[in-house]
Tab-separated table of C-alpha atoms in Angstrom:
chain	number	residue	atom	x	y	z
A	1	MET	CA	-20.614	5.482	-17.614
A	2	GLU	CA	-19.967	1.912	-18.712
A	3	ARG	CA	-18.253	1.479	-22.067
A	4	LEU	CA	-18.716	-1.858	-23.805
A	5	SER	CA	-17.222	-3.056	-27.049
A	6	TYR	CA	-18.019	-6.106	-29.178
A	7	GLY	CA	-16.594	-7.448	-32.430
A	8	HIS	CA	-18.189	-10.053	-34.719
A	9	ASP	CA	-17.314	-11.651	-38.033
A	10	THR	CA	-20.247	-11.683	-40.478
A	11	ASP	CA	-21.134	-13.890	-43.448
A	12	ALA	CA	-22.145	-10.961	-45.655
A	13	PRO	CA	-21.821	-7.180	-45.953
A	14	LEU	CA	-24.830	-5.026	-45.032
A	15	GLY	CA	-26.870	-4.142	-48.149
A	16	GLY	CA	-27.278	-0.658	-49.563
A	17	ASP	CA	-24.634	1.987	-50.182
A	18	ARG	CA	-25.404	4.655	-47.596
A	19	ALA	CA	-22.176	5.645	-45.813
A	20	ASP	CA	-23.774	6.385	-42.459
A	21	ALA	CA	-27.088	6.699	-40.657
A	22	ILE	CA	-28.318	7.714	-37.231
A	23	HIS	CA	-31.554	6.760	-35.527
A	24	GLY	CA	-33.087	7.387	-32.118
A	25	VAL	CA	-32.593	10.016	-29.426
A	26	VAL	CA	-30.628	9.854	-26.163
A	27	ALA	CA	-33.597	10.190	-23.817
A	28	SER	CA	-34.852	8.208	-20.847
A	29	GLY	CA	-35.586	4.646	-21.978
A	30	ASN	CA	-34.304	5.418	-25.472
A	31	LEU	CA	-30.947	5.460	-27.282
A	32	GLU	CA	-29.241	6.680	-30.421
A	33	VAL	CA	-27.580	4.317	-32.874
A	34	LEU	CA	-24.955	5.597	-35.323
A	35	MET	CA	-23.894	3.264	-38.126
A	36	GLU	CA	-20.867	3.947	-40.324
A	37	ARG	CA	-19.694	1.805	-43.246
A	38	VAL	CA	-15.990	1.945	-42.426
A	39	LEU	CA	-14.936	-1.660	-41.692
A	40	PRO	CA	-13.916	-4.622	-43.902
A	41	ALA	CA	-17.008	-6.266	-45.453
A	42	GLY	CA	-16.940	-9.298	-43.142
A	43	ARG	CA	-16.611	-7.412	-39.873
A	44	CYS	CA	-18.979	-5.615	-37.500
A	45	GLU	CA	-17.954	-3.733	-34.371
A	46	VAL	CA	-20.290	-2.311	-31.746
A	47	GLU	CA	-19.359	0.303	-29.133
A	48	ILE	CA	-21.786	1.182	-26.371
A	49	ALA	CA	-21.804	3.945	-23.761
A	50	THR	CA	-24.466	3.355	-21.118
A	51	PRO	CA	-25.148	5.111	-17.804
A	52	LEU	CA	-26.405	1.816	-16.294
A	53	SER	CA	-23.687	-0.629	-15.276
A	54	GLY	CA	-24.089	-4.350	-14.728
A	55	TYR	CA	-25.956	-5.270	-17.920
A	56	GLU	CA	-22.985	-6.466	-19.967
A	57	GLU	CA	-24.449	-9.945	-20.566
A	58	VAL	CA	-27.730	-8.494	-21.822
A	59	TRP	CA	-25.927	-6.120	-24.212
A	60	ALA	CA	-23.742	-8.982	-25.491
A	61	ALA	CA	-26.843	-11.106	-26.166
A	62	VAL	CA	-28.727	-8.326	-27.982
A	63	VAL	CA	-25.700	-7.471	-30.119
A	64	SER	CA	-25.011	-11.060	-31.120
A	65	ASP	CA	-28.728	-11.596	-31.944
A	66	PHE	CA	-28.652	-8.474	-34.119
A	67	VAL	CA	-25.457	-9.524	-35.939
A	68	GLU	CA	-26.797	-13.021	-36.574
A	69	ARG	CA	-30.126	-11.727	-37.873
A	70	VAL	CA	-28.951	-8.807	-40.044
A	71	GLN	CA	-25.345	-9.714	-40.999
A	72	PRO	CA	-24.233	-6.066	-40.815
A	73	GLY	CA	-20.787	-6.605	-42.370
A	74	GLY	CA	-18.611	-3.520	-42.890
A	75	VAL	CA	-20.457	-1.470	-40.298
A	76	ARG	CA	-19.232	0.169	-37.133
A	77	VAL	CA	-22.120	0.684	-34.706
A	78	SER	CA	-21.871	3.335	-31.976
A	79	ILE	CA	-24.536	3.588	-29.300
A	80	ASN	CA	-25.301	6.321	-26.776
A	81	ASP	CA	-27.753	4.733	-24.372
A	82	GLY	CA	-30.293	6.505	-22.195
A	83	GLY	CA	-31.308	3.382	-20.271
A	84	ALA	CA	-33.258	1.579	-23.010
A	85	GLN	CA	-34.838	-1.866	-22.598
A	86	PRO	CA	-33.336	-4.687	-24.715
A	87	ASP	CA	-36.349	-4.741	-27.080
A	88	THR	CA	-35.968	-1.007	-27.717
A	89	VAL	CA	-32.245	-1.511	-28.382
A	90	MET	CA	-32.985	-4.236	-30.945
A	91	LEU	CA	-35.688	-2.090	-32.582
A	92	ARG	CA	-33.328	0.901	-32.976
A	93	LEU	CA	-30.554	-1.353	-34.337
A	94	LEU	CA	-32.942	-2.771	-36.945
A	95	GLN	CA	-34.245	0.707	-37.846
A	96	ALA	CA	-30.709	2.091	-38.283
A	97	ALA	CA	-29.713	-0.921	-40.413
A	98	ARG	CA	-32.835	-0.354	-42.564
A	99	LEU	CA	-31.729	3.255	-43.143
A	100	MET	CA	-28.260	2.017	-44.186
A	101	GLU	CA	-29.943	-0.342	-46.665
A	102	GLY	CA	-31.716	2.613	-48.275
A	103	GLY	CA	-35.078	2.557	-46.471
A	104	ARG	CA	-36.782	5.489	-44.808
B	1	MET	CA	-49.122	9.665	-42.622
B	2	SER	CA	-47.718	12.103	-45.184
B	3	ARG	CA	-44.828	14.241	-44.069
B	4	ASP	CA	-46.978	17.370	-44.551
B	5	ALA	CA	-49.373	16.243	-41.840
B	6	ALA	CA	-46.658	14.969	-39.480
B	7	SER	CA	-47.087	16.328	-35.947
B	8	TRP	CA	-44.298	18.766	-35.163
B	9	TYR	CA	-44.802	18.248	-31.420
B	10	GLU	CA	-44.337	14.468	-31.599
B	11	SER	CA	-41.440	14.632	-34.055
B	12	THR	CA	-37.647	14.656	-33.565
B	13	ALA	CA	-35.172	17.349	-34.601
B	14	ARG	CA	-33.941	15.328	-37.586
B	15	ALA	CA	-37.425	14.370	-38.735
B	16	ARG	CA	-38.579	18.004	-38.465
B	17	ILE	CA	-35.825	19.142	-40.827
B	18	GLY	CA	-36.781	16.397	-43.282
B	19	ASP	CA	-40.467	17.363	-43.086
B	20	LEU	CA	-39.825	21.115	-43.375
B	21	LEU	CA	-37.264	21.426	-46.178
B	22	ASP	CA	-37.421	20.494	-49.848
B	23	ASP	CA	-36.649	16.825	-50.534
B	24	GLY	CA	-33.033	15.713	-50.464
B	25	ALA	CA	-31.669	19.241	-50.145
B	26	PHE	CA	-30.213	19.145	-46.635
B	27	THR	CA	-26.467	19.177	-45.958
B	28	GLU	CA	-25.569	18.830	-42.281
B	29	PHE	CA	-22.639	20.730	-40.771
B	30	LEU	CA	-20.763	18.740	-38.087
B	31	PRO	CA	-22.837	15.575	-38.656
B	32	PRO	CA	-22.979	12.850	-35.954
B	33	GLY	CA	-19.985	10.992	-37.434
B	34	GLU	CA	-17.793	13.989	-36.488
B	35	ARG	CA	-18.650	13.259	-32.841
B	36	ALA	CA	-18.750	16.903	-31.778
B	37	THR	CA	-19.972	15.912	-28.320
B	38	SER	CA	-20.068	17.766	-25.009
B	39	PRO	CA	-16.717	17.974	-23.188
B	40	HIS	CA	-18.536	18.298	-19.860
B	41	LEU	CA	-21.229	15.622	-19.567
B	42	ALA	CA	-18.766	12.762	-18.984
B	43	LEU	CA	-17.601	14.536	-15.806
B	44	PHE	CA	-21.148	14.133	-14.486
B	45	ASP	CA	-21.390	10.545	-15.715
B	46	LEU	CA	-24.179	11.588	-18.094
B	47	PRO	CA	-24.725	10.205	-21.602
B	48	GLU	CA	-23.659	12.263	-24.602
B	49	ALA	CA	-25.352	12.685	-27.979
B	50	PHE	CA	-23.277	12.577	-31.175
B	51	ASP	CA	-24.781	15.918	-32.289
B	52	ASP	CA	-24.994	17.403	-28.751
B	53	GLY	CA	-28.739	17.791	-29.205
B	54	ILE	CA	-28.786	20.176	-32.181
B	55	VAL	CA	-28.752	19.552	-35.925
B	56	VAL	CA	-27.398	22.425	-38.062
B	57	GLY	CA	-26.989	22.706	-41.808
B	58	ARG	CA	-28.077	24.133	-45.112
B	59	GLY	CA	-31.006	23.261	-47.336
B	60	ARG	CA	-33.769	24.655	-49.502
B	61	LEU	CA	-37.220	25.876	-48.509
B	62	ASP	CA	-39.542	26.238	-51.482
B	63	GLY	CA	-36.407	26.460	-53.637
B	64	ARG	CA	-34.794	29.173	-51.513
B	65	ASP	CA	-31.379	28.696	-49.903
B	66	VAL	CA	-31.807	28.546	-46.109
B	67	PHE	CA	-29.720	27.683	-43.067
B	68	VAL	CA	-31.512	25.682	-40.407
B	69	ALA	CA	-30.881	24.639	-36.804
B	70	ALA	CA	-33.121	22.120	-35.013
B	71	GLN	CA	-32.926	21.418	-31.297
B	72	GLU	CA	-33.710	17.937	-29.960
B	73	GLY	CA	-35.977	18.601	-26.980
B	74	ARG	CA	-35.823	15.009	-25.775
B	75	PHE	CA	-32.048	15.087	-25.213
B	76	MET	CA	-31.500	16.923	-21.901
B	77	GLY	CA	-34.567	19.088	-22.539
B	78	GLY	CA	-32.954	20.562	-25.653
B	79	ALA	CA	-30.697	22.590	-23.378
B	80	PHE	CA	-27.823	24.781	-24.551
B	81	GLY	CA	-24.406	23.396	-23.645
B	82	GLU	CA	-21.048	24.578	-24.939
B	83	VAL	CA	-20.983	22.616	-28.214
B	84	HIS	CA	-24.752	22.863	-28.765
B	85	GLY	CA	-24.522	26.651	-28.471
B	86	ALA	CA	-21.334	26.922	-30.529
B	87	LYS	CA	-22.990	25.062	-33.422
B	88	LEU	CA	-25.776	27.672	-33.535
B	89	VAL	CA	-23.331	30.577	-33.174
B	90	GLY	CA	-21.251	29.164	-36.040
B	91	LEU	CA	-24.332	28.722	-38.243
B	92	LEU	CA	-25.438	32.338	-37.641
B	93	ARG	CA	-21.948	33.724	-38.278
B	94	ALA	CA	-21.758	31.715	-41.500
B	95	ALA	CA	-25.144	33.214	-42.465
B	96	PHE	CA	-23.670	36.684	-41.956
B	97	GLU	CA	-20.931	35.831	-44.485
B	98	ILE	CA	-22.905	33.734	-46.980
B	99	ARG	CA	-26.269	35.564	-46.841
B	100	PRO	CA	-28.804	32.753	-47.322
B	101	ALA	CA	-32.483	33.731	-47.826
B	102	ALA	CA	-33.055	33.064	-44.094
B	103	VAL	CA	-31.913	31.218	-41.003
B	104	LEU	CA	-34.585	29.011	-39.430
B	105	ILE	CA	-34.232	28.115	-35.753
B	106	LEU	CA	-36.482	25.216	-34.748
B	107	PHE	CA	-36.619	25.816	-30.993
B	108	ASP	CA	-37.152	22.969	-28.525
B	109	THR	CA	-35.394	23.961	-25.329
B	110	GLY	CA	-35.759	24.538	-21.607
B	111	GLY	CA	-32.768	26.928	-21.654
B	112	VAL	CA	-29.175	26.541	-20.539
B	113	ARG	CA	-27.839	23.089	-19.627
B	114	LEU	CA	-27.093	23.364	-15.912
B	115	GLN	CA	-24.086	20.994	-16.059
B	116	GLU	CA	-22.259	23.458	-18.333
B	117	ALA	CA	-23.995	26.638	-17.293
B	118	ASN	CA	-21.221	29.198	-17.821
B	119	ALA	CA	-20.502	27.995	-21.344
B	120	GLY	CA	-24.243	27.809	-22.032
B	121	GLU	CA	-24.953	31.336	-20.781
B	122	THR	CA	-22.062	32.663	-22.854
B	123	ALA	CA	-23.453	30.849	-25.885
B	124	ILE	CA	-26.868	32.501	-25.389
B	125	ALA	CA	-25.248	35.957	-25.446
B	126	GLU	CA	-23.154	35.080	-28.510
B	127	ILE	CA	-26.219	33.707	-30.315
B	128	MET	CA	-28.262	36.874	-29.659
B	129	ARG	CA	-25.403	39.011	-30.957
B	130	ALA	CA	-24.957	36.801	-34.018
B	131	ILE	CA	-28.715	37.010	-34.741
B	132	CYS	CA	-28.573	40.807	-34.616
B	133	GLU	CA	-25.565	40.827	-36.962
B	134	ALA	CA	-27.270	38.475	-39.417
B	135	ARG	CA	-30.391	40.651	-39.378
B	136	ILE	CA	-28.334	43.824	-39.923
B	137	ALA	CA	-26.826	42.035	-42.937
B	138	GLY	CA	-30.380	41.535	-44.249
B	139	VAL	CA	-30.766	37.834	-43.394
B	140	PRO	CA	-34.094	37.204	-41.636
B	141	VAL	CA	-33.859	34.834	-38.659
B	142	ILE	CA	-37.146	32.988	-38.223
B	143	GLY	CA	-37.987	30.994	-35.099
B	144	VAL	CA	-40.377	28.035	-35.053
B	145	VAL	CA	-41.778	27.089	-31.632
B	146	GLY	CA	-43.813	23.909	-31.456
B	147	GLY	CA	-41.766	21.286	-29.650
B	148	ARG	CA	-42.254	19.525	-26.326
B	149	ALA	CA	-39.814	21.725	-24.430
B	150	GLY	CA	-41.053	25.030	-25.910
B	151	ALA	CA	-38.580	27.946	-25.899
B	152	PHE	CA	-37.672	28.814	-22.311
B	153	GLY	CA	-34.804	30.372	-20.388
B	154	GLY	CA	-32.078	31.552	-22.755
B	155	GLY	CA	-34.111	30.009	-25.577
B	156	GLY	CA	-36.911	32.470	-24.792
B	157	LEU	CA	-34.422	35.348	-24.913
B	158	ILE	CA	-33.051	34.179	-28.260
B	159	ALA	CA	-36.601	33.839	-29.589
B	160	GLY	CA	-37.149	37.487	-28.666
B	161	THR	CA	-34.298	38.588	-30.953
B	162	CYS	CA	-35.589	36.775	-34.062
B	163	SER	CA	-37.059	38.641	-37.048
B	164	GLY	CA	-40.246	36.657	-36.658
B	165	LEU	CA	-41.682	33.758	-34.654
B	166	VAL	CA	-44.290	31.200	-35.585
B	167	ALA	CA	-45.835	29.187	-32.751
B	168	THR	CA	-48.277	26.308	-32.570
B	169	GLU	CA	-50.873	25.898	-29.830
B	170	GLN	CA	-48.509	23.416	-28.120
B	171	GLY	CA	-45.504	25.721	-28.505
B	172	ARG	CA	-44.730	27.692	-25.363
B	173	ILE	CA	-42.489	30.728	-25.075
B	174	GLY	CA	-41.152	32.271	-21.892
B	175	VAL	CA	-38.038	33.014	-19.863
B	176	SER	CA	-38.728	31.606	-16.393
B	177	GLY	CA	-40.643	28.372	-16.971
B	178	PRO	CA	-43.639	27.343	-14.858
B	179	GLU	CA	-41.617	25.247	-12.394
B	180	VAL	CA	-39.034	27.989	-11.931
B	181	ILE	CA	-41.759	30.538	-11.135
B	182	GLU	CA	-43.432	28.158	-8.697
B	183	THR	CA	-40.101	27.393	-6.965
B	184	ASN	CA	-39.207	31.049	-6.559
B	185	HIS	CA	-42.586	32.644	-5.866
B	186	GLY	CA	-44.726	29.852	-4.447
B	187	VAL	CA	-47.573	27.716	-5.725
B	188	GLU	CA	-50.083	30.519	-4.996
B	189	GLU	CA	-48.292	32.657	-7.594
B	190	PHE	CA	-48.090	29.936	-10.241
B	191	ASP	CA	-49.133	26.296	-10.028
B	192	ALA	CA	-46.842	24.515	-12.509
B	193	ARG	CA	-49.021	21.393	-12.402
B	194	ASP	CA	-52.046	23.338	-13.659
B	195	ARG	CA	-51.628	22.566	-17.340
B	196	ALA	CA	-54.492	24.825	-18.443
B	197	LEU	CA	-52.806	27.727	-16.631
B	198	VAL	CA	-49.414	26.895	-18.183
B	199	TRP	CA	-50.830	26.817	-21.727
B	200	ARG	CA	-53.064	29.870	-21.426
B	201	THR	CA	-50.168	32.000	-20.133
B	202	THR	CA	-47.194	30.673	-22.162
B	203	GLY	CA	-48.824	28.813	-25.078
B	204	GLY	CA	-48.872	29.777	-28.740
B	205	LYS	CA	-52.391	31.245	-28.766
B	206	HIS	CA	-51.700	33.674	-25.920
B	207	ARG	CA	-48.349	34.637	-27.449
B	208	ALA	CA	-49.986	35.285	-30.819
B	209	LEU	CA	-52.770	37.384	-29.235
B	210	THR	CA	-50.288	39.559	-27.331
B	211	GLY	CA	-47.632	39.894	-30.041
B	212	GLY	CA	-45.152	37.422	-28.533
B	213	ALA	CA	-45.387	35.371	-31.727
B	214	ASP	CA	-45.945	36.855	-35.182
B	215	ALA	CA	-47.771	33.888	-36.669
B	216	PHE	CA	-49.854	30.984	-35.415
B	217	ALA	CA	-49.991	27.614	-37.155
B	218	GLU	CA	-51.507	24.169	-36.844
B	219	ASP	CA	-49.227	21.437	-35.417
B	220	ALA	CA	-48.269	20.114	-38.876
B	221	ALA	CA	-45.063	20.474	-40.877
B	222	ALA	CA	-46.760	21.919	-43.999
B	223	GLU	CA	-48.504	24.643	-41.972
B	224	LEU	CA	-45.261	25.640	-40.267
B	225	ARG	CA	-43.465	25.653	-43.629
B	226	SER	CA	-45.903	28.128	-45.159
B	227	ALA	CA	-45.952	30.279	-42.000
B	228	ALA	CA	-42.129	30.411	-41.980
B	229	LEU	CA	-42.066	31.409	-45.669
B	230	GLY	CA	-44.581	34.172	-44.939
B	231	LEU	CA	-42.417	35.526	-42.107
B	232	MET	CA	-39.300	35.442	-44.312
B	233	ASP	CA	-41.052	37.774	-46.751
B	234	ALA	CA	-42.540	39.958	-44.004
B	235	ALA	CA	-39.280	40.548	-42.077
B	236	ALA	CA	-38.820	44.248	-41.339
B	237	PRO	CA	-35.431	45.903	-41.873
B	238	PHE	CA	-33.389	45.745	-38.651
B	239	ASP	CA	-32.829	49.413	-38.004
B	240	ALA	CA	-33.397	52.085	-35.350
B	241	GLY	CA	-36.939	52.709	-36.598
B	242	THR	CA	-37.942	49.059	-36.218
B	243	LEU	CA	-36.395	48.828	-32.756
B	244	ARG	CA	-38.046	52.062	-31.606
B	245	ALA	CA	-41.435	50.849	-32.831
B	246	GLU	CA	-40.938	47.521	-31.020
B	247	HIS	CA	-39.919	49.237	-27.765
B	248	ASP	CA	-42.979	51.498	-27.987
B	249	ARG	CA	-45.200	48.476	-28.629
B	250	LEU	CA	-43.774	46.584	-25.631
B	251	ALA	CA	-44.051	49.634	-23.337
B	252	GLY	CA	-47.668	50.103	-24.412
B	253	ARG	CA	-48.413	46.427	-23.816
B	254	LEU	CA	-46.958	46.554	-20.303
B	255	GLU	CA	-48.928	49.695	-19.484
B	256	ARG	CA	-52.179	48.245	-20.816
B	257	PHE	CA	-51.937	44.706	-19.395
B	258	GLY	CA	-49.340	44.934	-16.614
B	259	SER	CA	-51.880	44.672	-13.781
B	260	ALA	CA	-53.814	41.729	-15.296
B	261	GLN	CA	-53.953	38.667	-13.031
B	262	ASP	CA	-54.519	36.026	-15.703
B	263	ALA	CA	-54.524	35.670	-19.491
B	264	PRO	CA	-58.342	35.715	-20.047
B	265	GLU	CA	-58.458	39.253	-18.584
B	266	ILE	CA	-56.089	40.337	-21.339
B	267	TRP	CA	-58.116	38.542	-24.004
B	268	ARG	CA	-61.313	40.303	-22.882
B	269	ASP	CA	-59.494	43.650	-22.904
B	270	LEU	CA	-58.467	42.880	-26.496
B	271	GLY	CA	-62.128	42.352	-27.358
B	272	VAL	CA	-61.878	38.579	-27.589
B	273	THR	CA	-65.030	37.140	-26.063
B	274	GLU	CA	-64.595	33.655	-27.546
B	275	ASP	CA	-63.417	30.659	-25.504
B	276	VAL	CA	-59.849	30.886	-26.831
B	277	PRO	CA	-58.557	27.400	-25.888
B	278	ALA	CA	-61.549	25.795	-27.658
B	279	LEU	CA	-60.998	27.583	-31.005
B	280	ASP	CA	-59.565	25.603	-33.925
B	281	THR	CA	-56.816	27.106	-36.054
B	282	ALA	CA	-59.154	28.712	-38.627
B	283	GLU	CA	-61.450	30.218	-35.970
B	284	PHE	CA	-58.451	31.499	-34.015
B	285	GLY	CA	-56.953	32.966	-37.196
B	286	ALA	CA	-60.193	34.915	-37.737
B	287	VAL	CA	-59.917	36.302	-34.184
B	288	LEU	CA	-56.306	37.370	-34.816
B	289	ASP	CA	-57.346	39.145	-38.012
B	290	ARG	CA	-60.247	40.871	-36.267
B	291	ILE	CA	-58.109	42.320	-33.440
B	292	GLY	CA	-55.182	43.157	-35.719
B	293	GLY	CA	-53.044	40.579	-33.942
B	294	ARG	CA	-50.798	39.952	-36.944
B	295	HIS	CA	-48.723	42.985	-36.089
B	296	GLY	CA	-45.375	42.254	-37.763
B	297	ALA	CA	-43.395	44.443	-35.332
B	298	ARG	CA	-39.776	43.779	-34.283
């Protein structure tokens, strides 16, 4: 199991007031994303546990794309990966952030 | 799509709870943020899930206070590990103390998780005991079977101890699953790749016809909700009389159908001449009514 961890400063806090949200399932080619509003408003941290090693650069790129696009300040993101493709990872991150913002 | 029409089979454990219960009424026990994960999977270098593949909590069903547990069949086949099992045991023991209107178990499991088999097997035994204690205390325990993994292995045993079961056509109930039977007895005995065979021997229609499920419902959240409510009201008292009647029913079933080679033989013996797999839910419901299939034993 490879454990990766990234920290980013953000320009803005993530909208909405939901304290936490979870989306996705740990299944083959899928992942679960847990978001918790526990950090200072200008900070986002992402922790990943993945059974596939050797994809650190891809994870770093997806995470920094997500942070730049969404500005998820104040949120700690925890991921249990089941071997998802980068596009699936981005989709789940966006869906979880939408839940945090009050969407369904 | 409205949540009432949402396919139970295609759904996830969390979405099923949202579709089944009254709006905004669910409180989760040990939510994902608590990180009650498996202590064993890391040893096998396998990914964990923050809820260990089961969501448990309390909510309202048509205004009535209910406890609910939903298994996630896509995480490790919904299998029972140590924490997964302990969450269900804890929910049932809390039901014994708090006496909600019912406990709903939304099955989606292949049985015990092999990586933590001893803890999983123990959990199955503890769950069956806790179900019996809840039922003695007057709390009906209703099982819903309509997920991808069905209710197999220990999950099939637990299903057998519930006050009532509702199954969909896609829902399958059994102990040894098709692949286990094929592995142990050969492909001549049971061809696990023959999907028609798998569904006509373990699927919801066959279980409803032979009293392995007490209600049959369309693969939609609203249908399962009303079937579950019906079973809550129909639950028999859990006493010696009920158990004796159930044992007599099972003995009679074995005597009558024990030599049958395939499910359609049993259907014909029951007086069902229709092409069962082709029937829609309303037509199949009429068949069940005609043969007295809604038996309400247990």
